[in-house]
Amino acid sequence: MAASDALLEVSDIHTYYGDSYVLHGLSLSLTPGKIVVILGRNGMGKTTLVRSIAGLTPPRRGEIKFEGRPLTSTAAYGIAQRGIALVPQGRRIFKSLTVRENLMLPTSTLAKSKKRASHTGKQWNLKEVLDEFPQLADRIGNLGSALSGGEQQMLAIGRALMANPSTILMDEPSEGLAPKLVQQVQEILLRLRSEGHAILLVEQNLGLALAVADEINVISSGRFVFHGSSDELSKNTEVLDNHLGVAKGH
Amino acid sequence: MTAIILQAINGLSLAALLFLLASGFTVTFGLMRVVNMAYGAYYLLGGYIGLSVMRTTGSFELAMLVGSVAIVILGFFVDRFLIRPIGSNHLAQVLLTVGVAFFIGEVCLAIWGGDSLKIQLPSYLRGSVELPGGIYYPKLRIALIAFGILTATSLWLLYHKTQIGAVVRAGVDDREMVNAIGINVDRLFVLVSAVASFLAGIAGVVGGAFLTLNPGAEWDILVLALVVVIVGGLGSLEGAVLGSIVVGLLDAYGRWLAPDFSYFVLFGPMAILLLFRPTGIFGKEH
Ligand SMILES: Nc1ncnc2c1ncn2[C@@H]1O[C@H](COP(=O)(O)OP(=O)(O)OP(=O)(O)O)[C@@H](O)[C@H]1O
Ligand SMILES: [Mg+2]
């Protein structure tokens, strides 16, 4: 892939929490209509990578470029305004807001940027999101705290879409979901890809990851130890064994 | 019977005053986790400024306006240049803002002296009204209760029925996530903090007419406001309403029935409540 196709380019980032050195030089790039998957065991730095890109834990060294311009010194809200949406680990929906308020928040004038280049893909609005997630339509007036885990996950995805992002960062969206809901997440991912969103997907669900990935990176202790396609990963028993804890002959 | 009702009105009028101070404190804390112990001093300074305006112009409305706007400006500078640079360490915030409060207290002492002063009421708030049942009651206290209800209702509508209110509530839930959806929480905080300072300034002018302004009054009122916030639950507007009513009534009945133990009447129930609900009545785990 030519570098010029990339919407988001992460080059050799090093991220710390205080003195604790977590990401040891990671690079990747995201392209419209492609899903890049990050796999790795607990505590290896997947969320830290997402937080680094979203500006919540900015990297101390390295560069992140979005649409060709550096993001590294932009605050988290500015990064979101440029069109990068986050579906965080643990959903983090606003529990004391209703479903409707959760969804409308990213459309607040406070969240709008004048500089934002509008992307060419589908434009989401409340109706579109509710059509995509019928379970939310039924609970539109309920507080976030009253939702089931699955509903909260759909709300977290819907909230991200309401910002009409070009790029979506999803951190373990299938965590704790029943198989049927994992299936729904998979369908949404494929749909978003076909609509031209650039997607970074952190997953521990290998099945989901292999099914949707255009490209997979395996992370171990803050370094990528594998980069390749789903097929290549399926054949790489060394990586599957040592870094993903999948038994031989998977 | 009459005395019971009179004390209830006393308690509710104090509750209205406390609500003005506590609502701002609780929402700013909820949003930014900033502990600002200078709110009591904001109240006192707002009151003294109102007093001077009242003396020179004779307009109570102007006194409220100038007193509160002055506190908005002061509050902005304290937030921006003192509190923000020290970051999120609560102990540092407490020490810093207690220092600010002492400084403001000294300035007030130098300008307005050590005597207890009272803001003169405009004629329409002087005297008493006859309540049903033949009870006479000072107009000011009735007006204060009405003002408290009006303020609480306005804040409730702002907080629960507007988009900006939804953003603030979201920020109380999860500030980082509000940033992550593209909203500059720091800028939002400037707005919320301005409303809080405004209310503290108004409270000072109203309190200067209803109670007295004197050195130390800032700590008396702050302690009561803190009890309100702790009982109601940090970050909850409903909690501030309920906490104000509870504290106002306990204070009034405590002073009346057990004047020697009035502090105990206030703090005893608070301690017991906190044993069972450490986050206060409406508080959430954070
Ligand atoms: N706020 C923090 N402060 C200090 N260390 C942290 C913090 N958050 C994470 N870490 C540490 O950084 C490392 C990477 O954590 P991270 O959350 O990125 O892992 P992860 O791959 O997302 O794990 P999981 O699969 O459990 O979500 C871990 O060792 C973790 O203990
Ligand atoms: Mg994680």
XYZ file of C-alpha atoms and ligand atoms in Angstrom:
568
model
C 0.000 0.000 0.000
C 1.346 3.404 -0.916
C 1.809 5.637 2.081
C -0.164 8.369 0.367
C -3.376 6.297 0.597
C -3.159 6.299 4.364
C -5.572 8.444 6.329
C -3.815 7.903 9.639
C -0.135 7.155 9.980
C 1.423 6.153 13.262
C 5.215 6.154 13.170
C 7.368 4.700 15.890
C 5.382 5.913 18.904
C 6.618 5.438 22.457
C 4.036 5.854 25.203
C 4.436 5.979 28.973
C 2.203 6.134 32.024
C 4.391 8.216 34.275
C 7.609 6.233 34.501
C 6.136 3.053 33.173
C 7.223 2.511 29.576
C 4.393 0.747 27.754
C 4.620 1.199 23.979
C 8.083 0.583 22.578
C 7.920 2.051 19.107
C 4.772 1.058 17.240
C 3.960 1.952 13.646
C 0.871 1.331 11.586
C -1.340 3.039 9.083
C -5.065 3.109 8.498
C -6.676 3.392 5.090
C -10.293 4.071 4.146
C -12.251 0.873 3.638
C -9.772 -1.284 5.549
C -9.852 -2.903 8.965
C -6.559 -3.162 10.799
C -6.755 -5.532 13.752
C -4.588 -5.499 16.863
C -4.429 -8.784 18.737
C -2.617 -9.498 21.948
C -2.980 -10.819 25.447
C -4.100 -8.799 28.448
C -1.870 -5.950 29.469
C 0.236 -5.940 26.298
C -0.580 -2.348 25.364
C -3.573 -2.557 23.017
C -5.644 0.027 24.854
C -2.586 2.191 25.299
C -2.161 2.237 21.528
C -5.762 3.334 21.089
C -5.391 5.959 23.810
C -2.208 7.233 22.172
C -3.967 7.788 18.851
C -7.042 9.328 20.478
C -4.850 11.774 22.382
C -5.889 10.507 25.821
C -2.362 9.303 26.621
C -0.241 11.120 24.064
C 2.962 9.358 23.060
C 6.154 10.851 24.372
C 8.061 10.172 21.177
C 7.125 9.339 17.620
C 4.657 10.853 15.228
C 1.005 10.475 14.362
C -0.239 12.052 11.150
C -3.845 12.364 10.118
C -4.754 13.485 6.608
C -1.085 14.327 6.213
C -0.939 16.688 9.177
C 0.586 15.916 12.556
C -1.778 15.068 15.411
C 0.842 14.695 18.050
C 0.276 18.009 19.798
C -3.499 18.091 19.314
C -5.701 17.656 22.405
C -8.097 14.717 22.554
C -11.135 16.846 21.762
C -9.370 18.297 18.736
C -8.491 14.831 17.471
C -12.121 13.781 17.764
C -13.204 16.930 15.945
C -10.911 16.069 13.061
C -12.896 12.885 12.507
C -11.407 10.138 14.653
C -14.023 8.461 16.841
C -13.400 6.172 19.771
C -15.403 3.167 20.903
C -13.558 2.591 24.154
C -12.946 -0.589 26.053
C -15.692 -1.072 28.645
C -18.123 1.027 26.511
C -18.007 4.062 28.772
C -21.401 5.313 27.786
C -22.742 8.187 29.868
C -24.790 6.386 32.461
C -26.802 9.319 33.728
C -27.793 10.389 30.226
C -30.599 8.856 28.221
C -29.875 6.856 25.094
C -30.964 9.820 22.993
C -28.752 12.227 24.943
C -25.806 9.868 24.592
C -26.295 9.744 20.849
C -26.857 13.474 20.421
C -23.842 14.556 22.450
C -21.317 14.312 19.593
C -23.601 16.499 17.469
C -23.509 19.310 20.036
C -22.178 22.573 18.661
C -19.504 22.269 21.339
C -18.156 19.212 19.510
C -18.183 20.739 16.032
C -15.090 21.957 14.344
C -15.055 24.542 11.618
C -11.887 23.084 10.127
C -13.219 19.588 9.703
C -12.995 18.163 6.205
C -16.199 16.245 5.572
C -15.565 12.709 4.478
C -17.290 11.183 1.511
C -18.819 8.137 3.178
C -22.265 7.672 4.584
C -23.590 10.471 6.780
C -25.023 9.126 9.993
C -27.843 10.756 11.914
C -30.135 9.700 14.734
C -32.552 7.900 12.447
C -29.820 5.990 10.624
C -28.212 4.912 13.882
C -31.524 3.759 15.333
C -32.271 1.809 12.151
C -28.913 0.117 12.492
C -29.436 -0.648 16.188
C -33.139 -1.393 16.653
C -32.508 -2.386 20.268
C -31.596 1.247 20.990
C -34.710 2.630 19.339
C -36.811 0.732 21.858
C -34.894 2.254 24.750
C -34.384 5.769 23.493
C -35.650 7.418 26.684
C -33.903 5.066 29.106
C -30.845 6.041 31.067
C -27.557 4.532 29.991
C -27.288 2.835 33.363
C -30.473 0.852 32.625
C -29.072 -0.794 29.484
C -27.750 -4.336 29.188
C -24.105 -4.870 28.294
C -24.992 -5.553 24.678
C -27.153 -2.463 24.422
C -24.395 -0.386 25.979
C -21.956 -1.659 23.389
C -24.300 -0.782 20.541
C -24.812 2.631 22.112
C -21.064 3.160 22.307
C -20.755 2.311 18.607
C -23.779 4.425 17.709
C -22.389 7.361 19.673
C -19.147 7.134 17.724
C -21.020 7.038 14.403
C -23.075 10.119 15.283
C -19.891 12.158 14.948
C -19.616 11.021 11.320
C -15.985 10.041 11.710
C -13.758 9.029 8.845
C -11.733 6.883 11.219
C -12.993 4.656 14.029
C -10.949 3.172 16.851
C -12.707 0.221 18.494
C -11.287 -1.318 21.630
C -12.590 -4.838 22.233
C -16.181 -4.235 21.116
C -17.035 -7.932 21.481
C -15.817 -8.193 25.085
C -18.436 -9.880 27.247
C -21.035 -10.137 24.492
C -23.206 -13.150 23.672
C -22.382 -14.847 20.341
C -25.392 -13.344 18.631
C -24.263 -9.835 19.554
C -20.703 -10.588 18.491
C -22.251 -11.471 15.152
C -24.000 -8.101 15.080
C -20.719 -6.336 15.829
C -19.097 -8.234 12.979
C -21.829 -7.182 10.561
C -21.478 -3.555 11.585
C -17.728 -3.695 11.150
C -18.095 -5.078 7.642
C -20.718 -2.502 6.814
C -18.547 0.361 8.065
C -15.644 -0.961 6.058
C -17.737 -1.129 2.910
C -18.786 2.456 3.491
C -15.199 3.549 3.423
C -14.385 4.116 7.080
C -10.828 3.486 8.191
C -11.006 1.164 11.194
C -8.620 0.119 13.916
C -10.027 -2.864 15.773
C -8.540 -4.173 19.001
C -9.797 -7.677 19.704
C -9.201 -10.728 21.825
C -11.834 -12.695 19.949
C -9.675 -14.441 17.359
C -12.642 -15.642 15.326
C -14.021 -12.143 14.899
C -10.576 -10.750 14.212
C -9.761 -13.292 11.507
C -13.170 -12.802 9.907
C -12.926 -9.063 9.402
C -9.232 -8.186 9.286
C -7.550 -6.811 6.205
C -4.352 -6.729 8.173
C -3.376 -8.021 11.588
C -0.756 -6.850 14.054
C 0.011 -8.916 17.111
C 1.298 -6.946 20.078
C 3.384 -8.277 22.908
C 4.770 -6.097 25.696
C 4.394 -2.947 23.656
C 5.985 -4.261 20.445
C 4.467 -5.728 17.320
C 5.622 -9.320 16.961
C 3.574 -10.166 13.895
C 2.235 -8.277 10.918
C 0.313 -9.967 8.151
C -3.012 -11.203 6.842
C -5.558 -13.450 8.523
C -4.350 -16.392 6.477
C -0.740 -15.818 7.417
C -1.645 -15.588 11.074
C -3.747 -18.759 10.965
C -0.689 -20.645 9.737
C 1.763 -19.087 12.147
C 1.574 -21.474 15.088
C 4.565 -19.857 16.758
C 2.749 -16.518 17.120
C -0.561 -18.171 17.928
C 1.079 -20.217 20.672
C 3.381 -17.716 22.229
C 1.511 -14.466 21.881
C -2.148 -15.326 21.661
C -2.384 -18.385 23.868
C -4.144 -20.408 21.208
C -3.457 -24.115 21.436
C -1.667 -25.864 18.575
C -3.893 -27.197 15.859
C -6.424 -24.423 16.442
C -47.480 24.884 66.401
C -46.759 28.391 65.171
C -43.202 28.089 66.396
C -42.720 24.861 64.486
C -43.856 26.521 61.276
C -41.758 29.595 61.941
C -38.692 27.442 62.442
C -39.483 25.574 59.246
C -39.523 28.861 57.353
C -36.290 29.887 59.063
C -34.744 26.608 58.015
C -35.985 26.843 54.459
C -34.699 30.370 54.036
C -31.268 29.271 55.202
C -31.628 26.302 52.859
C -32.228 28.660 49.936
C -29.081 30.588 50.774
C -27.016 27.433 51.174
C -28.315 26.061 47.907
C -26.956 29.082 46.033
C -23.492 28.294 47.319
C -23.635 24.501 47.355
C -25.074 24.010 43.851
C -22.072 25.681 42.266
C -19.617 23.872 44.484
C -21.096 20.472 43.785
C -21.342 20.823 40.004
C -17.860 22.260 39.584
C -16.489 19.474 41.735
C -18.481 16.875 39.829
C -17.227 18.104 36.500
C -13.570 18.813 37.216
C -12.883 17.129 40.560
C -11.634 20.476 41.759
C -12.082 21.202 45.449
C -12.437 24.943 45.841
C -12.520 25.970 49.490
C -12.607 29.633 48.508
C -16.349 29.602 47.780
C -17.041 30.846 51.301
C -14.698 33.770 50.706
C -16.344 34.415 47.335
C -19.618 34.651 49.215
C -18.222 37.095 51.763
C -16.463 39.289 49.227
C -19.546 39.333 46.987
C -21.550 40.422 50.003
C -19.156 43.225 50.952
C -19.013 44.509 47.395
C -22.808 44.440 47.315
C -22.837 46.347 50.592
C -20.679 49.117 49.177
C -22.779 49.309 46.018
C -25.941 49.444 48.095
C -24.506 52.225 50.240
C -23.473 54.328 47.277
C -26.362 53.713 44.885
C -29.186 52.509 47.095
C -30.055 49.843 44.528
C -30.276 46.292 45.840
C -30.541 44.868 42.319
C -27.383 46.660 41.291
C -25.690 45.397 44.449
C -26.562 41.805 43.489
C -25.374 42.336 39.935
C -22.062 44.009 40.764
C -21.332 41.656 43.662
C -21.864 38.567 41.531
C -20.126 39.800 38.396
C -17.099 40.787 40.459
C -16.958 37.235 41.820
C -17.264 35.772 38.311
C -14.192 37.740 37.288
C -12.277 36.837 40.442
C -13.277 33.180 40.099
C -12.053 33.067 36.522
C -8.593 34.272 37.499
C -8.380 31.954 40.487
C -9.327 28.966 38.289
C -7.112 29.871 35.412
C -3.952 31.052 37.095
C -3.943 29.317 40.478
C -6.016 26.146 40.446
C -5.373 24.892 36.940
C -1.576 24.996 37.126
C -1.471 22.744 40.200
C -3.308 19.905 38.482
C -5.473 17.235 40.010
C -3.963 16.799 43.471
C -6.860 17.342 45.890
C -4.719 18.130 48.892
C -2.836 20.784 46.949
C -6.160 22.209 45.761
C -7.484 22.379 49.303
C -4.368 24.071 50.655
C -4.192 26.491 47.767
C -7.840 27.509 47.906
C -7.821 27.786 51.704
C -4.897 30.161 51.172
C -6.911 32.106 48.628
C -9.781 32.276 51.106
C -7.500 33.648 53.858
C -6.105 36.194 51.450
C -9.576 37.356 50.423
C -10.574 37.438 54.098
C -7.628 39.703 54.925
C -8.438 42.024 52.055
C -12.042 42.243 53.252
C -10.898 42.965 56.790
C -8.635 45.753 55.562
C -11.380 47.354 53.482
C -14.561 46.760 55.461
C -13.204 46.310 58.982
C -14.026 43.783 61.668
C -17.555 44.814 62.635
C -20.630 42.877 61.662
C -22.278 44.684 58.805
C -25.669 44.256 57.264
C -26.867 45.210 53.822
C -29.859 47.526 53.988
C -32.947 46.115 52.430
C -34.900 47.872 49.730
C -38.265 49.003 51.033
C -40.210 46.287 49.242
C -38.356 43.610 51.207
C -38.731 45.254 54.607
C -41.379 44.364 57.137
C -43.521 41.297 57.424
C -46.206 39.521 55.552
C -49.132 37.771 57.106
C -49.180 34.113 56.222
C -52.374 32.018 56.336
C -53.126 31.204 59.967
C -52.254 34.653 61.198
C -48.481 34.155 61.327
C -46.379 37.217 60.580
C -43.168 36.557 58.833
C -40.330 38.744 57.490
C -40.760 39.415 53.778
C -37.068 38.931 53.156
C -37.150 35.312 54.225
C -40.182 34.554 52.100
C -38.517 36.285 49.155
C -35.355 34.291 49.776
C -37.257 31.005 49.711
C -38.967 32.059 46.483
C -35.627 33.037 44.996
C -34.125 29.706 46.022
C -36.990 27.813 44.395
C -36.658 29.910 41.258
C -32.909 29.327 41.081
C -33.203 25.618 41.737
C -35.866 25.281 39.059
C -33.838 27.244 36.522
C -30.720 25.235 37.239
C -32.681 21.997 37.044
C -34.063 22.935 33.639
C -30.642 24.021 32.439
C -29.026 20.839 33.723
C -31.632 18.346 32.565
C -33.375 19.864 29.579
C -30.676 21.559 27.530
C -27.865 20.183 25.438
C -25.256 22.084 27.394
C -26.701 20.588 30.566
C -26.410 17.130 29.037
C -22.770 17.826 28.251
C -22.131 18.876 31.844
C -23.882 15.767 33.191
C -21.849 13.645 30.800
C -18.722 15.348 32.101
C -19.690 14.509 35.667
C -20.077 10.856 34.565
C -16.856 10.569 32.575
C -14.916 13.682 31.769
C -12.257 11.974 29.675
C -14.888 10.447 27.435
C -16.501 13.855 26.859
C -13.125 15.048 25.616
C -12.873 11.960 23.454
C -16.105 12.787 21.642
C -14.790 16.202 20.684
C -15.821 18.572 23.444
C -13.293 20.824 25.125
C -14.120 20.140 28.755
C -11.772 22.817 30.034
C -13.693 25.453 28.138
C -16.984 24.030 29.349
C -15.657 24.241 32.872
C -15.004 27.968 32.495
C -18.710 28.392 31.810
C -19.865 26.166 34.677
C -17.441 27.794 37.054
C -18.717 31.232 36.029
C -22.262 30.186 36.912
C -21.022 28.859 40.255
C -19.141 32.067 41.045
C -22.143 34.126 39.998
C -24.360 32.224 42.415
C -21.787 32.548 45.206
C -21.662 36.314 44.676
C -25.458 36.588 44.691
C -25.559 34.434 47.807
C -23.166 36.847 49.490
C -25.324 39.877 48.771
C -28.486 38.079 49.819
C -26.726 36.637 52.863
C -25.440 40.106 53.750
C -29.024 41.252 54.058
C -30.327 38.099 55.688
C -27.441 37.272 58.028
C -24.463 39.545 58.626
C -21.127 40.114 56.958
C -18.170 39.788 59.274
C -14.713 38.236 59.359
C -15.193 34.490 59.786
C -18.599 34.424 58.122
C -16.928 32.848 55.083
C -15.959 29.768 57.082
C -19.328 29.436 58.826
C -21.130 29.383 55.513
C -18.524 27.164 53.829
C -18.842 24.502 56.495
C -22.600 24.453 56.078
C -22.272 24.303 52.296
C -19.801 21.436 52.582
C -22.221 19.517 54.768
C -24.918 20.118 52.147
C -22.691 18.819 49.380
C -21.501 15.803 51.319
C -24.986 14.857 52.489
C -26.495 15.365 49.040
C -23.690 13.658 47.174
C -20.861 15.374 45.318
C -21.809 16.324 41.771
C -25.561 16.011 42.202
C -27.815 19.010 41.765
C -30.778 17.163 43.292
C -28.487 16.294 46.175
C -27.709 19.973 46.687
C -31.429 20.769 46.857
C -32.176 18.006 49.313
C -28.992 18.572 51.312
C -29.770 22.298 51.655
C -33.243 21.577 52.959
C -31.964 18.977 55.414
C -29.164 21.204 56.690
C -31.358 24.315 56.824
C -34.055 22.552 58.829
C -31.619 20.757 61.135
C -29.867 24.033 61.812
C -33.106 25.897 62.563
C -34.610 23.211 64.783
C -31.255 22.481 66.380
C -30.754 26.106 67.399
C -34.281 26.267 68.695
C -34.571 22.973 70.566
C -30.989 22.271 71.568
C -29.040 25.519 71.238
C -26.038 24.111 73.063
C -25.829 21.142 70.722
C -26.744 22.760 67.433
C -23.467 21.727 65.814
C -24.010 18.177 66.955
C -27.530 18.193 65.553
C -25.960 19.044 62.214
C -22.905 16.807 62.206
C -24.339 13.821 64.070
C -26.831 12.887 61.348
C -24.223 13.606 58.695
C -21.781 11.171 60.268
C -24.465 8.516 60.549
C -25.566 9.033 56.949
C -21.997 8.745 55.716
C -21.567 5.473 57.576
C -24.378 3.977 55.528
C -24.027 5.942 52.307
C -20.456 7.175 51.978
C -21.280 8.885 48.676
C -24.181 10.891 50.104
C -27.846 10.589 49.261
C -27.588 11.108 45.497
C -23.876 10.523 45.129
C -22.387 7.990 42.747
C -19.300 5.899 43.018
C -16.413 7.437 41.163
N -3.408 4.340 33.713
C -2.354 3.511 33.793
N -1.305 3.790 34.599
C -0.241 2.972 34.679
N -0.120 1.840 33.973
C -1.109 1.502 33.159
C -2.290 2.308 33.025
N -3.106 1.724 32.132
C -2.482 0.600 31.732
N -1.279 0.460 32.342
C -0.322 -0.624 32.134
O 0.085 -0.569 30.783
C 0.168 -1.882 30.258
C -0.683 -1.980 29.013
O -2.045 -1.802 29.377
P -3.195 -1.770 28.312
O -4.411 -1.347 29.003
O -2.765 -0.994 27.128
O -3.303 -3.327 27.923
P -4.333 -4.063 26.996
O -3.529 -4.780 25.991
O -5.359 -3.138 26.499
O -4.982 -5.114 27.995
P -6.483 -5.684 28.073
O -6.580 -6.762 27.061
O -6.581 -6.226 29.454
O -7.409 -4.569 27.824
C -0.253 -2.834 31.355
O 0.917 -3.338 31.947
C -0.991 -1.963 32.321
O -0.828 -2.439 33.634
Mg -7.330 -2.983 26.769
